[in-house]
Coordinates of C-alpha atoms in Angstrom, one line a residue:
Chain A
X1 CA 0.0 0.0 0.0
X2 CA 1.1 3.3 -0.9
X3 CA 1.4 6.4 1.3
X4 CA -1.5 8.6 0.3
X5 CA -2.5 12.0 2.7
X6 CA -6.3 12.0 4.3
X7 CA -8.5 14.7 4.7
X8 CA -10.6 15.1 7.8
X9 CA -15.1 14.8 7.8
X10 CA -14.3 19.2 8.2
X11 CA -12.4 19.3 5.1
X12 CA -14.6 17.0 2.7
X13 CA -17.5 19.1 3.7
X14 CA -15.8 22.3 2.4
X15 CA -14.5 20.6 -0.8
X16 CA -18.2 19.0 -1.7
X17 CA -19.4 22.5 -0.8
X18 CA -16.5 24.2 -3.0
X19 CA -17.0 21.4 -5.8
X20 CA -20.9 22.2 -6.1
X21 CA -21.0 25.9 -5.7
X22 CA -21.4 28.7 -8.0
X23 CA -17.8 29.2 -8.9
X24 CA -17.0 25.3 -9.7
X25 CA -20.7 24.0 -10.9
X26 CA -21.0 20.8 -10.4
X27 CA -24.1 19.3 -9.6
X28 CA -25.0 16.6 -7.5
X29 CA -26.6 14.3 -10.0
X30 CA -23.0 14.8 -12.0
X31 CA -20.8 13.7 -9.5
X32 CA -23.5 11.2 -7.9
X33 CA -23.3 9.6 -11.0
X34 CA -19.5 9.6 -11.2
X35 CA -19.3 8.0 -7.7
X36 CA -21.9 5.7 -8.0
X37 CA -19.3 4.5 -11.3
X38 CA -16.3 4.2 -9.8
X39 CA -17.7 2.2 -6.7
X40 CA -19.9 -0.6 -9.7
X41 CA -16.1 -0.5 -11.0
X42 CA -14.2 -1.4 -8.4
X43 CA -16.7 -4.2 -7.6
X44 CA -15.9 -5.5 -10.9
X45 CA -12.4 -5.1 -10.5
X46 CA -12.5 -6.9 -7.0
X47 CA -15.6 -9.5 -7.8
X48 CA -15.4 -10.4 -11.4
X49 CA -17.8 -12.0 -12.8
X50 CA -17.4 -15.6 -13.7
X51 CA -19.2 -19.1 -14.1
X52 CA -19.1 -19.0 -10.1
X53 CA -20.1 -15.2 -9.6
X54 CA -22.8 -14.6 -12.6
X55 CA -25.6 -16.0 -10.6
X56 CA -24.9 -14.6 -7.4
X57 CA -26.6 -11.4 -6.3
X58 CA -24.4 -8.3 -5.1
X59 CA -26.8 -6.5 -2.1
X60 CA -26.2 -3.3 -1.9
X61 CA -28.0 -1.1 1.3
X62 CA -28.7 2.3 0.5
X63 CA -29.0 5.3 3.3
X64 CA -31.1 8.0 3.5
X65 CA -28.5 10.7 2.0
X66 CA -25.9 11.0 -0.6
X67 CA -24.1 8.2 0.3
X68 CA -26.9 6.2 -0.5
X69 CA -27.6 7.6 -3.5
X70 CA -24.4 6.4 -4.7
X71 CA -25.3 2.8 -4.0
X72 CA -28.7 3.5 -6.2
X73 CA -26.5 4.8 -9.0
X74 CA -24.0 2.1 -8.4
X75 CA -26.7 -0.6 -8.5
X76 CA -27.9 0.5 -11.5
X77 CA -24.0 0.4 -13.2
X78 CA -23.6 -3.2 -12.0
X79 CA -27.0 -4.2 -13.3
X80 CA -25.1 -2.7 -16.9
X81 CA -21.9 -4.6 -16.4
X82 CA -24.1 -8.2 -15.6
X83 CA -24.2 -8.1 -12.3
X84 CA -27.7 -9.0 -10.2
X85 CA -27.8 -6.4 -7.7
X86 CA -30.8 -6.6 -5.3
X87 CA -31.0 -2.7 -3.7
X88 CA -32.5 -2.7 0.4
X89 CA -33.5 0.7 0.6
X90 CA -35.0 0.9 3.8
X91 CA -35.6 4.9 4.6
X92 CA -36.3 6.5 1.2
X93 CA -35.3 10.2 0.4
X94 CA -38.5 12.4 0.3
X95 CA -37.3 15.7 -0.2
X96 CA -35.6 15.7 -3.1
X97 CA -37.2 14.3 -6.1
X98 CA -33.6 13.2 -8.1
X99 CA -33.7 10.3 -6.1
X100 CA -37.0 9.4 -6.7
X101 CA -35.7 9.2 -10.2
X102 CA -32.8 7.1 -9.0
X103 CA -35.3 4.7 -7.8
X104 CA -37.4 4.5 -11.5
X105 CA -34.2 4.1 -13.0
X106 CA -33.7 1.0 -11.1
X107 CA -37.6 -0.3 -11.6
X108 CA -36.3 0.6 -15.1
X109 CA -33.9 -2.1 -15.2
X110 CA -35.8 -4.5 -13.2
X111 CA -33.0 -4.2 -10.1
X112 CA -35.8 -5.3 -7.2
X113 CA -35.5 -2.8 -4.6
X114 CA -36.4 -4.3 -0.7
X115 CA -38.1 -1.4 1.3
X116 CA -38.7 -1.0 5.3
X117 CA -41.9 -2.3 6.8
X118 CA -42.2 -2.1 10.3
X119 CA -38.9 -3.5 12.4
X120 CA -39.3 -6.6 9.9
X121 CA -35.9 -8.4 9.5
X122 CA -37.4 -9.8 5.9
X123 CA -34.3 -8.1 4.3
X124 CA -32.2 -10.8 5.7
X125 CA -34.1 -13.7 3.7
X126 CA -32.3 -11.9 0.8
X127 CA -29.1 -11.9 2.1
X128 CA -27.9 -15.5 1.9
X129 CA -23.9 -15.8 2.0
X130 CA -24.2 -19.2 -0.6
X131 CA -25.8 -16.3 -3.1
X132 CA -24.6 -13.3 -2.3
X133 CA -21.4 -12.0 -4.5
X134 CA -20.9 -8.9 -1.6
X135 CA -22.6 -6.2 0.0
X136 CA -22.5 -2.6 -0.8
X137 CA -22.4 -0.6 2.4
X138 CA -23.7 2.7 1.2
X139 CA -25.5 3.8 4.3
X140 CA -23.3 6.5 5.6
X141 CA -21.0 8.8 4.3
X142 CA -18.2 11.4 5.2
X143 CA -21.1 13.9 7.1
X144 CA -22.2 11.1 9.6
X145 CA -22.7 11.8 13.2
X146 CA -23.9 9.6 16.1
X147 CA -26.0 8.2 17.6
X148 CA -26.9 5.7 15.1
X149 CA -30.9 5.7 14.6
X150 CA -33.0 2.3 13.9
X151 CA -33.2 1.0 11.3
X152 CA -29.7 1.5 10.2
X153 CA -28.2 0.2 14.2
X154 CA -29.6 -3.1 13.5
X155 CA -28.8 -3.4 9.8
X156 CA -25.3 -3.2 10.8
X157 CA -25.2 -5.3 13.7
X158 CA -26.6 -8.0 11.6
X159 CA -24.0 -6.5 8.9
X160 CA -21.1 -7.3 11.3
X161 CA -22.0 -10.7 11.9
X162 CA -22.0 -11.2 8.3
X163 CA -18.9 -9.6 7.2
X164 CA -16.9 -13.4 7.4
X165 CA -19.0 -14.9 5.5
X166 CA -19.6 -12.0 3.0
X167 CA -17.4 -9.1 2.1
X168 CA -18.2 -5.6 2.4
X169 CA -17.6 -2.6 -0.2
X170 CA -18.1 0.4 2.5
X171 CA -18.9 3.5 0.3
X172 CA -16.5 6.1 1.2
X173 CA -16.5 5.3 5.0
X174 CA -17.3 2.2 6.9
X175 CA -20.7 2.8 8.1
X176 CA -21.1 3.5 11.9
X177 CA -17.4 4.2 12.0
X178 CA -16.3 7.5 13.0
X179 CA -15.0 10.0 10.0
X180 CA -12.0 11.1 11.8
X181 CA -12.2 8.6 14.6
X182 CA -12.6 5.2 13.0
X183 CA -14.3 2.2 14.5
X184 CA -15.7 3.2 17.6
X185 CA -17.7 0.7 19.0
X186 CA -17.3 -3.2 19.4
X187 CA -19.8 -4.1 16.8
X188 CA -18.2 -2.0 14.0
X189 CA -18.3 -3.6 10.8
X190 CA -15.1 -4.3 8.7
X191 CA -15.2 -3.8 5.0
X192 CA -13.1 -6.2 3.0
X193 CA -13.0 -3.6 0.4
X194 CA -13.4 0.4 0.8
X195 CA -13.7 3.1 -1.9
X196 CA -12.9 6.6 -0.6
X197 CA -14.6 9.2 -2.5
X198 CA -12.5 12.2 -3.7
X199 CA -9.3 11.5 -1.0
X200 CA -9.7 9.2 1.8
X201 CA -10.7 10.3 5.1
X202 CA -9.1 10.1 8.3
X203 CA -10.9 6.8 9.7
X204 CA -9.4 4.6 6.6
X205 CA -6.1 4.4 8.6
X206 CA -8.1 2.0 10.9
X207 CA -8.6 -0.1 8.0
X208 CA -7.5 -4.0 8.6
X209 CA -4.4 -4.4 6.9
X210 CA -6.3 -7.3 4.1
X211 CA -8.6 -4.3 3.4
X212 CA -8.5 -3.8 -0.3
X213 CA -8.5 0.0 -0.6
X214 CA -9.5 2.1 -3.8
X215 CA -9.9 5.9 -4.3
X216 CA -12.9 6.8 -7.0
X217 CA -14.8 9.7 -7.8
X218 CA -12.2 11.1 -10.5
X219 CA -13.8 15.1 -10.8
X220 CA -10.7 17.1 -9.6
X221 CA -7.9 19.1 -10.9
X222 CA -4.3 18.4 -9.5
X223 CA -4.5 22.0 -8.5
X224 CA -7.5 21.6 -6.4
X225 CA -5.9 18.2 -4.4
X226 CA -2.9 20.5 -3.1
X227 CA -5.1 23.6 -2.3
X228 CA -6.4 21.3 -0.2
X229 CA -3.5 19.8 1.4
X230 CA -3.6 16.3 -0.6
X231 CA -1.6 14.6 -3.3
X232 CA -3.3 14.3 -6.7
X233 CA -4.1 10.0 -7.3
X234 CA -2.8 8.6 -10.5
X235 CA -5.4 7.2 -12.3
X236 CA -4.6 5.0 -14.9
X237 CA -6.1 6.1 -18.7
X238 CA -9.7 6.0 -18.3
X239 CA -10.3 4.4 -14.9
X240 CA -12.4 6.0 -12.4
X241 CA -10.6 4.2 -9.5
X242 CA -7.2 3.7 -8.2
X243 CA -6.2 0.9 -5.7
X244 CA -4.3 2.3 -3.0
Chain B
X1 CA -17.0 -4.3 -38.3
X2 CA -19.9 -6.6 -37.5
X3 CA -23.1 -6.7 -38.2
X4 CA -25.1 -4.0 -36.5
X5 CA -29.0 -2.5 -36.7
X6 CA -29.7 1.4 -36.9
X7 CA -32.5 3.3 -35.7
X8 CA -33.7 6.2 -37.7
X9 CA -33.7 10.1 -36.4
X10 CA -37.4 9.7 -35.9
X11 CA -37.0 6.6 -33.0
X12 CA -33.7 8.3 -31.7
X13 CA -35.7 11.4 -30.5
X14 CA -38.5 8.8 -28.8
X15 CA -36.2 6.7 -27.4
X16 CA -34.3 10.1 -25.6
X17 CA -38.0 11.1 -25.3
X18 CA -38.5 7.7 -22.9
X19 CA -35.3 7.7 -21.5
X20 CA -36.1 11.1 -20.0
X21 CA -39.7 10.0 -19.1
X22 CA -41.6 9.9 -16.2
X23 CA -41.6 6.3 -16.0
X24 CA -37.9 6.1 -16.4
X25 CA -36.7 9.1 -14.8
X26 CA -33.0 9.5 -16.3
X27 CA -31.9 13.3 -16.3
X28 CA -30.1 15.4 -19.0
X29 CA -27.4 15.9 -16.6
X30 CA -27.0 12.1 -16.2
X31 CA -27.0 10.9 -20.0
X32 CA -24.7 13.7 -20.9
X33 CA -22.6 13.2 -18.6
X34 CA -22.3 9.4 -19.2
X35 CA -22.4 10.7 -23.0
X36 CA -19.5 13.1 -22.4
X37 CA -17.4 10.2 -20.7
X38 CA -17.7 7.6 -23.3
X39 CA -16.7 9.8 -26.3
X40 CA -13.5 10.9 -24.0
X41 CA -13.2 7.2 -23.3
X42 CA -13.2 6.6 -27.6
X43 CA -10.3 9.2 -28.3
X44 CA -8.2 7.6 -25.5
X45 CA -8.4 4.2 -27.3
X46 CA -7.5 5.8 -30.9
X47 CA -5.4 8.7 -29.4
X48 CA -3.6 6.8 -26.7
X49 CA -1.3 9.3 -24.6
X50 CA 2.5 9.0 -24.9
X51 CA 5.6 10.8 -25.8
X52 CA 4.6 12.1 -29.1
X53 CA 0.3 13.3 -28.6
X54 CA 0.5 14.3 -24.9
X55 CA 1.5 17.7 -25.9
X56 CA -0.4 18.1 -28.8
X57 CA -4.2 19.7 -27.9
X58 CA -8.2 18.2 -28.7
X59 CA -9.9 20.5 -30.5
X60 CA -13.5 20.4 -29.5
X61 CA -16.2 22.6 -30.9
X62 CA -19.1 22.7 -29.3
X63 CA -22.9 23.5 -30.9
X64 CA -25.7 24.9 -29.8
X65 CA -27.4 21.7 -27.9
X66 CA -27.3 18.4 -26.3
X67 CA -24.3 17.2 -28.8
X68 CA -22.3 20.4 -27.8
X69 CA -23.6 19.6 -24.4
X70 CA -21.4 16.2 -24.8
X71 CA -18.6 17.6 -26.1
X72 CA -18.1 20.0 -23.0
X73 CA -18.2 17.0 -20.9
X74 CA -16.3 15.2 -23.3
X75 CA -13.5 18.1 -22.8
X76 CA -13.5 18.1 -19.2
X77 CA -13.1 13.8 -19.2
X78 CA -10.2 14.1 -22.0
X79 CA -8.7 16.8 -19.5
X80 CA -9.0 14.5 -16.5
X81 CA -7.0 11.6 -18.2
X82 CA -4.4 13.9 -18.9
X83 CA -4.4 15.4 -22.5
X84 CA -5.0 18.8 -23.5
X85 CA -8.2 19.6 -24.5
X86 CA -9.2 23.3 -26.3
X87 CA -13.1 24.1 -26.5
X88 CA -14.7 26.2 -29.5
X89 CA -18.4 27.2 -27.9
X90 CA -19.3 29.4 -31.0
X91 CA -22.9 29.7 -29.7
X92 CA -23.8 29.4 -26.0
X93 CA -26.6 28.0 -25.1
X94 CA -28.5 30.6 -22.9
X95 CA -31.3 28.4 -22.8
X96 CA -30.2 26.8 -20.1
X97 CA -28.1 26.8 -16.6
X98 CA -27.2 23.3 -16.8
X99 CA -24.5 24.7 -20.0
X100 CA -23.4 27.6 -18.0
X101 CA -22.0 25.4 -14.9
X102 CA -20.3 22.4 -17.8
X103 CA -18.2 25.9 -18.9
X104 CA -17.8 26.9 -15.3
X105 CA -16.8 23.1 -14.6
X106 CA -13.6 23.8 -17.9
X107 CA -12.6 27.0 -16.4
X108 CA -12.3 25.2 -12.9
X109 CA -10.0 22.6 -14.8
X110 CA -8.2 25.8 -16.8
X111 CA -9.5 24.3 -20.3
X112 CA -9.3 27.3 -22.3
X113 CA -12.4 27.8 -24.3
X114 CA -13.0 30.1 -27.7
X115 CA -15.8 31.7 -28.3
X116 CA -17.7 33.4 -31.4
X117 CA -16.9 37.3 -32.3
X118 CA -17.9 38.4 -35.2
X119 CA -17.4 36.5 -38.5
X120 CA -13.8 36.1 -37.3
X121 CA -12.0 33.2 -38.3
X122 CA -9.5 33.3 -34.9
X123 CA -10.2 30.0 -33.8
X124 CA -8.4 28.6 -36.4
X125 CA -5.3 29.9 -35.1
X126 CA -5.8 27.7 -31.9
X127 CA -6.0 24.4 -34.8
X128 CA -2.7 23.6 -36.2
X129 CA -2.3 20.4 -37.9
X130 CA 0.7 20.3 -36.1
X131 CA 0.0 20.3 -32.8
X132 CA -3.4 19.1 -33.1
X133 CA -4.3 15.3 -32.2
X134 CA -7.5 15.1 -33.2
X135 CA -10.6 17.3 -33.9
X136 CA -14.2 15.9 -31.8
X137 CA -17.1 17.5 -33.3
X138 CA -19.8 17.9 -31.1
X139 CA -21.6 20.3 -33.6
X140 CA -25.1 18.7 -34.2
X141 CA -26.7 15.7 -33.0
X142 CA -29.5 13.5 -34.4
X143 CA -32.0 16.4 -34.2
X144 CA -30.2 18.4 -36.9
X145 CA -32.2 19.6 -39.7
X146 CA -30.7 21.3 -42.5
X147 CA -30.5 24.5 -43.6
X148 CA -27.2 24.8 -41.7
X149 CA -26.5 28.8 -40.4
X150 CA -23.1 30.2 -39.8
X151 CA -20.9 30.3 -38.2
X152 CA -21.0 26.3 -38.3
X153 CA -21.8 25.8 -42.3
X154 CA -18.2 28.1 -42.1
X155 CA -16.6 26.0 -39.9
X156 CA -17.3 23.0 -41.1
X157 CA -16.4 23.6 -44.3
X158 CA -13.3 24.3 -42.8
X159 CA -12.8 20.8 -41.2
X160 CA -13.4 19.2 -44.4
X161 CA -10.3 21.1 -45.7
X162 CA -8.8 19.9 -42.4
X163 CA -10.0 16.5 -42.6
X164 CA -6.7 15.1 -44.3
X165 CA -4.0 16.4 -41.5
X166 CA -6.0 15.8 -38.4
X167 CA -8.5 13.2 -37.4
X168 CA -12.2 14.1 -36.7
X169 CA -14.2 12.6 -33.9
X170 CA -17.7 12.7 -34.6
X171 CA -20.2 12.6 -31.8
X172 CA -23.5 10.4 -32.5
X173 CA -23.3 12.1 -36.1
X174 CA -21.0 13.6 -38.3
X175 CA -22.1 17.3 -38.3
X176 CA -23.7 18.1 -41.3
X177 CA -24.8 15.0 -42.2
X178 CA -28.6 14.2 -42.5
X179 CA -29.3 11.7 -40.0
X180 CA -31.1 9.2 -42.2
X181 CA -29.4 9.6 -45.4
X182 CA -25.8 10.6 -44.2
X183 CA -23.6 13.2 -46.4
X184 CA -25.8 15.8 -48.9
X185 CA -23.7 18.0 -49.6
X186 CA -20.2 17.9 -51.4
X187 CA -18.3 19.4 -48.8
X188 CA -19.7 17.0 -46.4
X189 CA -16.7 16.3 -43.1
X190 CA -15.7 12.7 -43.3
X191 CA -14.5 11.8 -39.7
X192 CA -12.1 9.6 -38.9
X193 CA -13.8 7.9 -36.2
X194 CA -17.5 8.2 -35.3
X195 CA -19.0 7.5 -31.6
X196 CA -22.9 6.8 -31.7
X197 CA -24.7 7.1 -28.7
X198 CA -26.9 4.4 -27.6
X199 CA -27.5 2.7 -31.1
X200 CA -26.0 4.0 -34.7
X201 CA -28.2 6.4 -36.9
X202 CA -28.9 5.0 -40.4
X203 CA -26.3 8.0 -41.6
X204 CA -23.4 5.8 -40.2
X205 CA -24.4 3.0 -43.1
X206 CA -22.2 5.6 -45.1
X207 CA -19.7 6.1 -43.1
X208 CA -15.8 5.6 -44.8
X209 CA -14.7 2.1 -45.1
X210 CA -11.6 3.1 -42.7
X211 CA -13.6 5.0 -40.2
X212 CA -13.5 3.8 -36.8
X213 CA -17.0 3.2 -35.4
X214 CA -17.5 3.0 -31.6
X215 CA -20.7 2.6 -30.1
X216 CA -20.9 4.4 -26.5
X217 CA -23.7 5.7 -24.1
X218 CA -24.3 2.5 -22.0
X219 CA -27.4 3.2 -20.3
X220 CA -30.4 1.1 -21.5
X221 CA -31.6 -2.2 -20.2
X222 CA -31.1 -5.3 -23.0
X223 CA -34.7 -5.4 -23.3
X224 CA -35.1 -2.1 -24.0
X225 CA -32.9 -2.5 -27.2
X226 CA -35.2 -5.0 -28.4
X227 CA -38.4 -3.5 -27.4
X228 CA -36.7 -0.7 -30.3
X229 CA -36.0 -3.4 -33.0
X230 CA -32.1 -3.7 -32.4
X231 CA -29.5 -6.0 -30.7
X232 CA -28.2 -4.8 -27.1
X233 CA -24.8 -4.2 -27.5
X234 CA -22.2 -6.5 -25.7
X235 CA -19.6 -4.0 -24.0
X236 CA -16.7 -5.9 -22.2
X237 CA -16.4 -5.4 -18.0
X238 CA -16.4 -1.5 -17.2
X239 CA -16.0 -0.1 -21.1
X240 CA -18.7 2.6 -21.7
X241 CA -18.0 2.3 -25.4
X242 CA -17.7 -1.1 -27.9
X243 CA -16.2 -1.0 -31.2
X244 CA -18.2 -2.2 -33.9

């Protein structure tokens, strides 16, 4: 693993803030879409799909915000590259209609999409290890903050119990970790693969060492990384990650 | 080249028409942006960076609408995987926002972009065969109808001068051509390679033996390609374009 410089939950605020104002213009669907990208690719690139993996479903839990979006977006990516992604969307977005249109997108490609009812554990019947490829952990992102609300406590306790049996792909932070902290209580899951968004954040030094760690969301300038303190990544050609 | 089926200008502008339905829910923002990245993705495989192109620029002019729309995306991709892009926006769309923040997304990244003033022929100082890799027209799209106004009836007839020193990229449809019945007029551009977005126009039955024809915007379901009379297109792993 290669040295590479993190920036702390403060910092990736102000640079999603800097990257989506008036002077930059990026919108959130643009870079949503980028991200959601680069995580379906380094699935691929981690999973690939073979006699063994074609029939087996990749699960992929999507949170209430941004982070979650990008597991709709990435969902819908693997769906293109062959994949069978099942999508457990258990607290849907109501106030902004984009991810409404997220969700027909999936419908659209016939990705079945598990919602909440009541404290129901049916998501689990869903989630068998023999047929499950991975799980997309894209509940929580870099603007996280305890305490953990229901349903998304108990979706990753059962999550950590899982995680030997089926890896994880954490979206840009472990879940439940801490940003800047890391893992801080005992039932903290651990990805078996983690794609930070942008730059990594501070909590990815308390990745296990077998944690297969990729950078994604290629929409910066060199410039912009050492304005803010961080090396630029070397992408290779066209990809939209970078293994770390 | 294989075997492939064509869709006429007429089903084209349904299928965007569905694509950007209610019942499927994709966004401008979205497709263009996908758009944008595979037509980058096509001049890195026939342009490939090294000692000789990486200081040399891409010329990309930019039209009125959605193809110009790719094109600025396009620019911002090419810029990202490390070549030099230079944008000609002749027109700018006014119409709206969304085109004023994909220019405010090239100055962020320091692309230097041309625009219109007067009849003036200035741009042309900015395309030297010499240092000029290749040429991607993002002009006109499947929605052109002829009469063509200046200035892109001038600059086009300028490419085709051009044609024979430096490569032209044409986006979904060489500019100028009629969509269904490909080159009218005698001056017609002849580009060396042409990327069609989602399925090939009828036009690109004419294209030049030699031309090199990719097929990029992956974002419809297999069965949606049927449901419009042609085969789904089988891109390899993460590739958002397929050479046909």
């Amino acid at each position: 693993m290669s040295l590479f410089k993190v920036v702390s939950s403060k910092l990736a605020a102000e640079i999603d803030q800097e990257l989506m104002g008036p002077q930059v213009g990026f919108t959130l669907q643009q870079l949503m879409e980028l991200a959601g990208f680069s995580v379906a690719q380094a699935v691929s690139r981690e999973f690939p799909l073979d006699k063994a993996s074609i029939d087996k479903h990749v699960f992929v839990i999507a949170g209430p915000g941004n982070n979650g979006g990008d597991g709709l977006v990435c969902a819908r990516h693997l769906k293109l590259f062959g994949y069978n992604p099942i999508v457990y969307y258990p607290k849907r977005s109501e106030r902004n209609e984009f991810y409404k249109q997220l969700v027909s997108q999936l419908n659209f490609f016939k990705v079945p999409i598990l919602s909440q009812e009541g404290d129901s554990t049916d998501w689990l019947e869903y989630l068998k290890p023999e047929s499950t490829l991975c799980i997309v952990d894209a509940i929580f992102g870099f603007s996280f903050k305890p305490p953990m609300r229901e349903p998304f406590k108990g979706i990753l306790t059962q999550l950590h119990e899982l995680e030997n049996q089926v890896p994880i792909v954490s979206v840009d932070v472990p879940s439940g970790w801490d940003v800047d902290e890391g893992p801080i209580t005992e039932d903290a899951i651990n990805p078996a693969v983690l794609v930070s968004l942008t730059v990594p954040k501070p909590c990815s030094n308390f990745l296990k060492r077998n944690t297969a760690h990729y950078v994604g969301g290629r929409f910066i300038p060199r410039e912009f990384a050492n304005k803010y303190g961080f090396e630029p990544f070397d992408y290779e050609l066209t990809d939209q990650i970078l293994k770390l």
